[in-house]
Amino acid sequence: MEKRCLVSVANLPKEKILNLIRMGQEFEKRPNRKLLDGRIVATLFFEPSTRTRLSFETAANRLGAKVIGFTDPKVTSSTKGETLKDTIMMVSNYADVIVMRHYLEGAAKYASEVSPVPVVNAGDGANQHPSQTLLDLYSINKTQGKLDDLHILLVGDLKYGRTVHSLIMAMRHFNPTFHFIAPEELSMPEELKAYCREQGIKYEEQTEFNEEVIAKADIIYMTRVQRERFTDLMEYERVKDVYILRAAMLRNAKPNMKILHPLPRVNEIAYDVDDDPHAYYFEQARNGLYAREAIICDVLGLTLEDVKA
């Protein structure tokens, strides 16, 4: 049987994305489904995580699976020199699917190549975060009623932000217009802009984040400036508070505009935004449960018809 992994959104066809959204919608109606009774899901987190790890583990539990794994590599044999390959091969003896977050770009792809069981990329360095992208697409579709022809503002850390990199790739099917808003030090990498040009994705770049640009948006996607990606802390201090979204900036926003954020936030969204009807980031996090239930089922070979049964 073909091994199914989710490592990147770059090669996901449009119908596959829409099918995963439909599966997520079924799980939103009925999240508690014993579809994976007797299965084991291993969560290997070589980097810190709250939402991603807990939502994957909750998804597995609600589906009837058992969860094994670790949240701190210091308690594993990697501290004794065990290679990633050996860790993956060992864990695959015990689990039916591996969900892995790793600090190295490309680690998930490598794991998927050596693992005899499916691997789900829960974030690899500054590269990609495909499960976050699928819950983002789920949230966009749920709030806007569509994925096509939307104006999406990506704000903040566009250099290291794996969530925005993955979102760009997934949205190639849906004719978006992106507005890249970042300080020069954190601007969208050239390879992502080249990807947009190759795929015919419209984008604009700017450094100003104000009411005028917010008024154009269907979605504002805020990102945290990630201290852990900086080797020069002076550079981090210069850029960490460049963009702060406040409630007063939303007075001209479209009525149905929604604010997304992969979380955790630091200072980039003021607390006065939380009670604004445009705020959607906590609901977005909840949608991660349904999207990740769909992902786990899909890599284990279950279909939309299985979920509907």
CSV table of C-alpha atoms in Angstrom, one decimal:
chain,number,residue,atom,x,y,z
A,1,MET,CA,0.0,0.0,0.0
A,2,GLU,CA,1.3,3.5,-0.8
A,3,LYS,CA,2.6,5.4,2.2
A,4,ARG,CA,0.8,8.7,2.6
A,5,CYS,CA,2.6,11.6,4.3
A,6,LEU,CA,2.0,15.3,4.8
A,7,VAL,CA,5.4,17.0,4.5
A,8,SER,CA,4.6,20.0,2.4
A,9,VAL,CA,1.7,21.8,0.8
A,10,ALA,CA,3.7,22.6,-2.3
A,11,ASN,CA,2.5,19.5,-4.2
A,12,LEU,CA,-1.0,19.2,-2.7
A,13,PRO,CA,-3.6,19.4,-5.5
A,14,LYS,CA,-6.6,21.6,-5.2
A,15,GLU,CA,-9.1,18.7,-4.9
A,16,LYS,CA,-7.0,17.2,-2.1
A,17,ILE,CA,-7.1,20.5,-0.1
A,18,LEU,CA,-10.9,20.8,-0.6
A,19,ASN,CA,-11.4,17.2,0.4
A,20,LEU,CA,-9.4,17.7,3.7
A,21,ILE,CA,-11.6,20.8,4.4
A,22,ARG,CA,-14.7,18.7,3.8
A,23,MET,CA,-13.4,16.0,6.1
A,24,GLY,CA,-12.7,18.7,8.7
A,25,GLN,CA,-16.3,20.0,8.4
A,26,GLU,CA,-17.6,16.5,9.2
A,27,PHE,CA,-15.4,16.4,12.3
A,28,GLU,CA,-16.6,19.8,13.4
A,29,LYS,CA,-20.2,18.3,13.4
A,30,ARG,CA,-19.0,15.2,15.3
A,31,PRO,CA,-15.5,15.4,16.6
A,32,ASN,CA,-15.7,12.3,18.8
A,33,ARG,CA,-15.4,9.4,16.4
A,34,LYS,CA,-13.7,6.0,17.2
A,35,LEU,CA,-12.4,5.6,13.7
A,36,LEU,CA,-8.8,4.9,14.8
A,37,ASP,CA,-9.5,2.5,17.7
A,38,GLY,CA,-6.3,0.4,18.2
A,39,ARG,CA,-4.1,2.8,16.3
A,40,ILE,CA,-1.0,4.6,17.8
A,41,VAL,CA,0.0,8.1,17.0
A,42,ALA,CA,3.5,9.2,18.0
A,43,THR,CA,4.2,12.9,18.5
A,44,LEU,CA,7.9,13.8,18.3
A,45,PHE,CA,8.5,17.4,19.2
A,46,PHE,CA,12.1,18.5,19.0
A,47,GLU,CA,10.9,22.1,19.4
A,48,PRO,CA,8.5,23.7,21.9
A,49,SER,CA,4.8,23.7,21.0
A,50,THR,CA,1.5,24.2,22.7
A,51,ARG,CA,-1.4,24.4,20.1
A,52,THR,CA,0.1,22.1,17.4
A,53,ARG,CA,1.0,19.3,19.9
A,54,LEU,CA,-2.1,19.5,22.0
A,55,SER,CA,-4.4,19.7,19.0
A,56,PHE,CA,-2.8,16.7,17.3
A,57,GLU,CA,-2.9,14.7,20.6
A,58,THR,CA,-6.6,15.8,21.2
A,59,ALA,CA,-7.4,14.8,17.6
A,60,ALA,CA,-5.9,11.4,18.0
A,61,ASN,CA,-7.7,10.9,21.3
A,62,ARG,CA,-11.1,12.0,19.9
A,63,LEU,CA,-10.5,9.5,17.1
A,64,GLY,CA,-10.0,6.7,19.5
A,65,ALA,CA,-6.2,6.3,19.0
A,66,LYS,CA,-3.6,6.2,21.7
A,67,VAL,CA,-0.7,8.7,21.8
A,68,ILE,CA,3.0,8.2,22.6
A,69,GLY,CA,5.9,10.6,22.2
A,70,PHE,CA,7.9,13.3,23.8
A,71,THR,CA,8.0,17.1,24.1
A,72,ASP,CA,11.6,17.5,25.1
A,73,PRO,CA,14.4,15.9,23.1
A,74,LYS,CA,16.6,16.1,26.2
A,75,VAL,CA,14.8,13.1,27.6
A,76,THR,CA,15.4,11.0,24.5
A,77,SER,CA,18.4,9.0,23.2
A,78,SER,CA,19.3,11.9,20.8
A,79,THR,CA,21.2,13.3,23.8
A,80,LYS,CA,23.3,10.1,23.6
A,81,GLY,CA,24.0,10.7,19.9
A,82,GLU,CA,21.2,8.8,18.3
A,83,THR,CA,20.6,10.0,14.8
A,84,LEU,CA,17.2,11.3,13.5
A,85,LYS,CA,17.0,8.3,11.2
A,86,ASP,CA,17.5,5.8,14.1
A,87,THR,CA,14.9,7.7,16.2
A,88,ILE,CA,12.4,7.5,13.4
A,89,MET,CA,13.1,3.8,12.6
A,90,MET,CA,12.7,3.0,16.3
A,91,VAL,CA,9.5,4.9,16.9
A,92,SER,CA,8.0,3.4,13.7
A,93,ASN,CA,8.1,0.0,15.4
A,94,TYR,CA,5.6,1.3,17.9
A,95,ALA,CA,3.3,3.7,16.0
A,96,ASP,CA,1.1,3.8,13.0
A,97,VAL,CA,1.8,7.4,12.2
A,98,ILE,CA,4.5,9.9,13.3
A,99,VAL,CA,3.7,13.6,13.8
A,100,MET,CA,7.1,15.5,14.1
A,101,ARG,CA,8.2,19.0,14.7
A,102,HIS,CA,11.9,19.7,14.2
A,103,TYR,CA,14.2,22.7,14.3
A,104,LEU,CA,16.0,21.8,11.0
A,105,GLU,CA,14.5,22.7,7.7
A,106,GLY,CA,14.0,19.5,5.6
A,107,ALA,CA,13.9,17.2,8.6
A,108,ALA,CA,10.4,16.2,8.0
A,109,LYS,CA,11.1,15.3,4.4
A,110,TYR,CA,14.1,13.2,5.4
A,111,ALA,CA,12.0,11.5,8.1
A,112,SER,CA,9.3,10.7,5.5
A,113,GLU,CA,11.9,9.1,3.2
A,114,VAL,CA,13.3,6.7,5.9
A,115,SER,CA,10.1,6.0,7.9
A,116,PRO,CA,8.0,2.9,7.0
A,117,VAL,CA,4.9,4.6,8.5
A,118,PRO,CA,3.3,7.9,7.5
A,119,VAL,CA,4.9,11.1,8.7
A,120,VAL,CA,3.1,14.5,9.3
A,121,ASN,CA,5.3,17.6,9.3
A,122,ALA,CA,4.3,19.7,12.4
A,123,GLY,CA,6.8,22.4,11.4
A,124,ASP,CA,10.4,22.1,10.3
A,125,GLY,CA,12.5,25.2,11.2
A,126,ALA,CA,11.6,28.2,9.1
A,127,ASN,CA,10.5,26.0,6.2
A,128,GLN,CA,6.9,24.8,6.3
A,129,HIS,CA,4.0,24.1,8.6
A,130,PRO,CA,1.4,22.2,6.4
A,131,SER,CA,-1.1,21.3,9.1
A,132,GLN,CA,-1.2,24.9,10.3
A,133,THR,CA,-1.9,25.9,6.6
A,134,LEU,CA,-4.8,23.4,6.4
A,135,LEU,CA,-6.4,24.8,9.5
A,136,ASP,CA,-5.8,28.3,8.1
A,137,LEU,CA,-7.5,27.4,4.9
A,138,TYR,CA,-10.3,25.8,6.9
A,139,SER,CA,-10.7,29.1,8.9
A,140,ILE,CA,-10.6,31.3,5.8
A,141,ASN,CA,-13.2,29.1,4.0
A,142,LYS,CA,-15.4,29.0,7.1
A,143,THR,CA,-15.4,32.8,7.6
A,144,GLN,CA,-15.4,34.0,4.0
A,145,GLY,CA,-17.6,31.2,2.5
A,146,LYS,CA,-14.9,30.7,-0.2
A,147,LEU,CA,-11.2,30.6,-0.8
A,148,ASP,CA,-11.1,32.3,-4.2
A,149,ASP,CA,-10.2,35.9,-5.1
A,150,LEU,CA,-9.4,37.1,-1.6
A,151,HIS,CA,-7.1,40.0,-0.5
A,152,ILE,CA,-4.8,38.6,2.2
A,153,LEU,CA,-2.4,40.8,4.3
A,154,LEU,CA,0.6,38.9,5.6
A,155,VAL,CA,2.1,41.0,8.4
A,156,GLY,CA,5.3,40.8,10.4
A,157,ASP,CA,8.0,38.1,10.2
A,158,LEU,CA,7.8,37.0,6.6
A,159,LYS,CA,11.4,35.9,6.4
A,160,TYR,CA,11.3,33.1,9.0
A,161,GLY,CA,7.5,32.6,9.2
A,162,ARG,CA,6.9,29.0,8.0
A,163,THR,CA,3.2,29.5,8.3
A,164,VAL,CA,3.0,32.2,5.7
A,165,HIS,CA,5.4,30.4,3.4
A,166,SER,CA,3.1,27.4,3.4
A,167,LEU,CA,0.0,29.5,3.1
A,168,ILE,CA,1.3,31.1,-0.1
A,169,MET,CA,1.9,27.7,-1.7
A,170,ALA,CA,-1.5,26.4,-0.8
A,171,MET,CA,-3.3,29.4,-2.0
A,172,ARG,CA,-1.9,29.1,-5.5
A,173,HIS,CA,-5.1,27.3,-6.5
A,174,PHE,CA,-7.4,30.1,-5.5
A,175,ASN,CA,-6.3,33.4,-7.2
A,176,PRO,CA,-5.4,35.4,-4.1
A,177,THR,CA,-3.8,38.8,-3.9
A,178,PHE,CA,-1.2,39.0,-1.2
A,179,HIS,CA,0.0,42.1,0.5
A,180,PHE,CA,3.4,41.5,2.1
A,181,ILE,CA,3.9,43.9,5.0
A,182,ALA,CA,7.3,43.6,6.8
A,183,PRO,CA,10.4,45.5,7.7
A,184,GLU,CA,13.2,45.1,5.3
A,185,GLU,CA,15.1,42.8,7.7
A,186,LEU,CA,12.1,40.4,7.7
A,187,SER,CA,10.8,40.7,4.1
A,188,MET,CA,9.5,37.8,2.2
A,189,PRO,CA,12.4,35.7,0.9
A,190,GLU,CA,13.2,36.1,-2.8
A,191,GLU,CA,12.5,32.4,-3.5
A,192,LEU,CA,8.9,32.8,-2.3
A,193,LYS,CA,8.4,35.9,-4.4
A,194,ALA,CA,9.8,34.0,-7.4
A,195,TYR,CA,7.4,31.2,-6.6
A,196,CYS,CA,4.5,33.7,-6.7
A,197,ARG,CA,5.6,35.0,-10.1
A,198,GLU,CA,6.0,31.5,-11.5
A,199,GLN,CA,2.5,30.5,-10.2
A,200,GLY,CA,0.8,33.8,-11.3
A,201,ILE,CA,0.1,34.8,-7.7
A,202,LYS,CA,-0.5,38.5,-7.4
A,203,TYR,CA,1.4,40.3,-4.6
A,204,GLU,CA,2.4,43.7,-3.4
A,205,GLU,CA,5.2,44.6,-1.0
A,206,GLN,CA,5.2,47.5,1.5
A,207,THR,CA,6.4,48.5,5.0
A,208,GLU,CA,3.4,50.6,6.0
A,209,PHE,CA,0.7,48.9,8.1
A,210,ASN,CA,-2.2,51.4,8.6
A,211,GLU,CA,-5.9,51.8,8.2
A,212,GLU,CA,-5.7,52.4,4.5
A,213,VAL,CA,-4.2,49.0,3.7
A,214,ILE,CA,-6.3,47.2,6.4
A,215,ALA,CA,-9.4,48.5,4.5
A,216,LYS,CA,-8.5,46.4,1.5
A,217,ALA,CA,-8.2,43.2,3.4
A,218,ASP,CA,-10.5,40.1,3.5
A,219,ILE,CA,-8.0,38.4,5.9
A,220,ILE,CA,-5.2,39.9,8.0
A,221,TYR,CA,-2.7,37.2,8.9
A,222,MET,CA,-0.5,38.5,11.8
A,223,THR,CA,2.8,36.8,12.7
A,224,ARG,CA,5.1,36.9,15.7
A,225,VAL,CA,8.6,38.1,15.3
A,226,GLN,CA,10.4,34.9,16.3
A,227,ARG,CA,13.2,35.6,18.7
A,228,GLU,CA,14.4,32.0,18.4
A,229,ARG,CA,15.2,32.5,14.7
A,230,PHE,CA,17.6,35.4,15.4
A,231,THR,CA,21.4,35.0,16.0
A,232,ASP,CA,21.7,38.7,16.5
A,233,LEU,CA,19.5,39.8,19.4
A,234,MET,CA,20.1,43.5,18.6
A,235,GLU,CA,18.4,42.9,15.3
A,236,TYR,CA,15.5,41.2,17.1
A,237,GLU,CA,15.1,44.2,19.4
A,238,ARG,CA,15.0,46.6,16.4
A,239,VAL,CA,12.1,44.8,14.7
A,240,LYS,CA,10.1,43.0,17.4
A,241,ASP,CA,7.5,45.8,17.9
A,242,VAL,CA,7.4,47.3,14.4
A,243,TYR,CA,3.8,46.3,13.8
A,244,ILE,CA,1.1,46.3,16.5
A,245,LEU,CA,-2.5,45.8,15.4
A,246,ARG,CA,-4.9,47.9,17.7
A,247,ALA,CA,-8.7,48.0,17.7
A,248,ALA,CA,-8.7,51.6,16.5
A,249,MET,CA,-7.0,50.6,13.3
A,250,LEU,CA,-10.0,48.5,12.3
A,251,ARG,CA,-12.6,51.3,11.9
A,252,ASN,CA,-12.6,51.1,8.1
A,253,ALA,CA,-12.2,47.3,7.8
A,254,LYS,CA,-14.6,45.3,5.7
A,255,PRO,CA,-17.5,43.9,7.8
A,256,ASN,CA,-16.5,40.3,7.2
A,257,MET,CA,-12.7,40.8,7.5
A,258,LYS,CA,-11.1,38.3,9.9
A,259,ILE,CA,-7.8,38.5,11.8
A,260,LEU,CA,-5.8,35.3,11.9
A,261,HIS,CA,-2.6,34.5,13.8
A,262,PRO,CA,-0.9,31.1,14.2
A,263,LEU,CA,-0.1,32.0,17.9
A,264,PRO,CA,1.5,32.5,20.3
A,265,ARG,CA,1.3,36.2,20.1
A,266,VAL,CA,3.7,38.6,21.9
A,267,ASN,CA,3.0,42.2,21.2
A,268,GLU,CA,1.8,42.2,17.6
A,269,ILE,CA,-2.0,42.1,18.5
A,270,ALA,CA,-3.1,44.4,21.3
A,271,TYR,CA,-5.5,42.9,23.8
A,272,ASP,CA,-8.2,45.5,22.9
A,273,VAL,CA,-8.5,43.6,19.5
A,274,ASP,CA,-9.7,40.4,21.3
A,275,ASP,CA,-13.2,41.6,21.8
A,276,ASP,CA,-13.5,43.0,18.3
A,277,PRO,CA,-15.8,41.0,15.9
A,278,HIS,CA,-12.9,40.9,13.4
A,279,ALA,CA,-10.8,38.8,15.8
A,280,TYR,CA,-10.8,35.1,14.9
A,281,TYR,CA,-7.4,33.7,16.1
A,282,PHE,CA,-8.8,31.8,19.1
A,283,GLU,CA,-11.5,30.2,16.9
A,284,GLN,CA,-8.8,29.5,14.3
A,285,ALA,CA,-6.9,27.5,16.9
A,286,ARG,CA,-10.0,25.5,17.7
A,287,ASN,CA,-10.4,24.7,14.0
A,288,GLY,CA,-7.0,23.1,14.3
A,289,LEU,CA,-8.6,20.1,16.0
A,290,TYR,CA,-10.9,19.4,13.0
A,291,ALA,CA,-8.2,19.9,10.4
A,292,ARG,CA,-5.8,17.7,12.2
A,293,GLU,CA,-8.4,14.9,12.7
A,294,ALA,CA,-8.8,15.1,8.9
A,295,ILE,CA,-5.0,14.9,8.4
A,296,ILE,CA,-4.5,11.9,10.6
A,297,CYS,CA,-7.3,10.0,9.0
A,298,ASP,CA,-6.1,10.9,5.5
A,299,VAL,CA,-2.5,9.7,6.0
A,300,LEU,CA,-3.9,6.5,7.5
A,301,GLY,CA,-5.9,5.9,4.4
A,302,LEU,CA,-9.4,6.8,5.5
A,303,THR,CA,-11.7,8.6,3.0
A,304,LEU,CA,-14.4,11.2,3.2
A,305,GLU,CA,-16.9,8.4,2.8
A,306,ASP,CA,-15.4,6.6,5.8
A,307,VAL,CA,-15.8,9.8,7.9
A,308,LYS,CA,-19.3,10.4,6.8
A,309,ALA,CA,-20.4,6.8,7.6
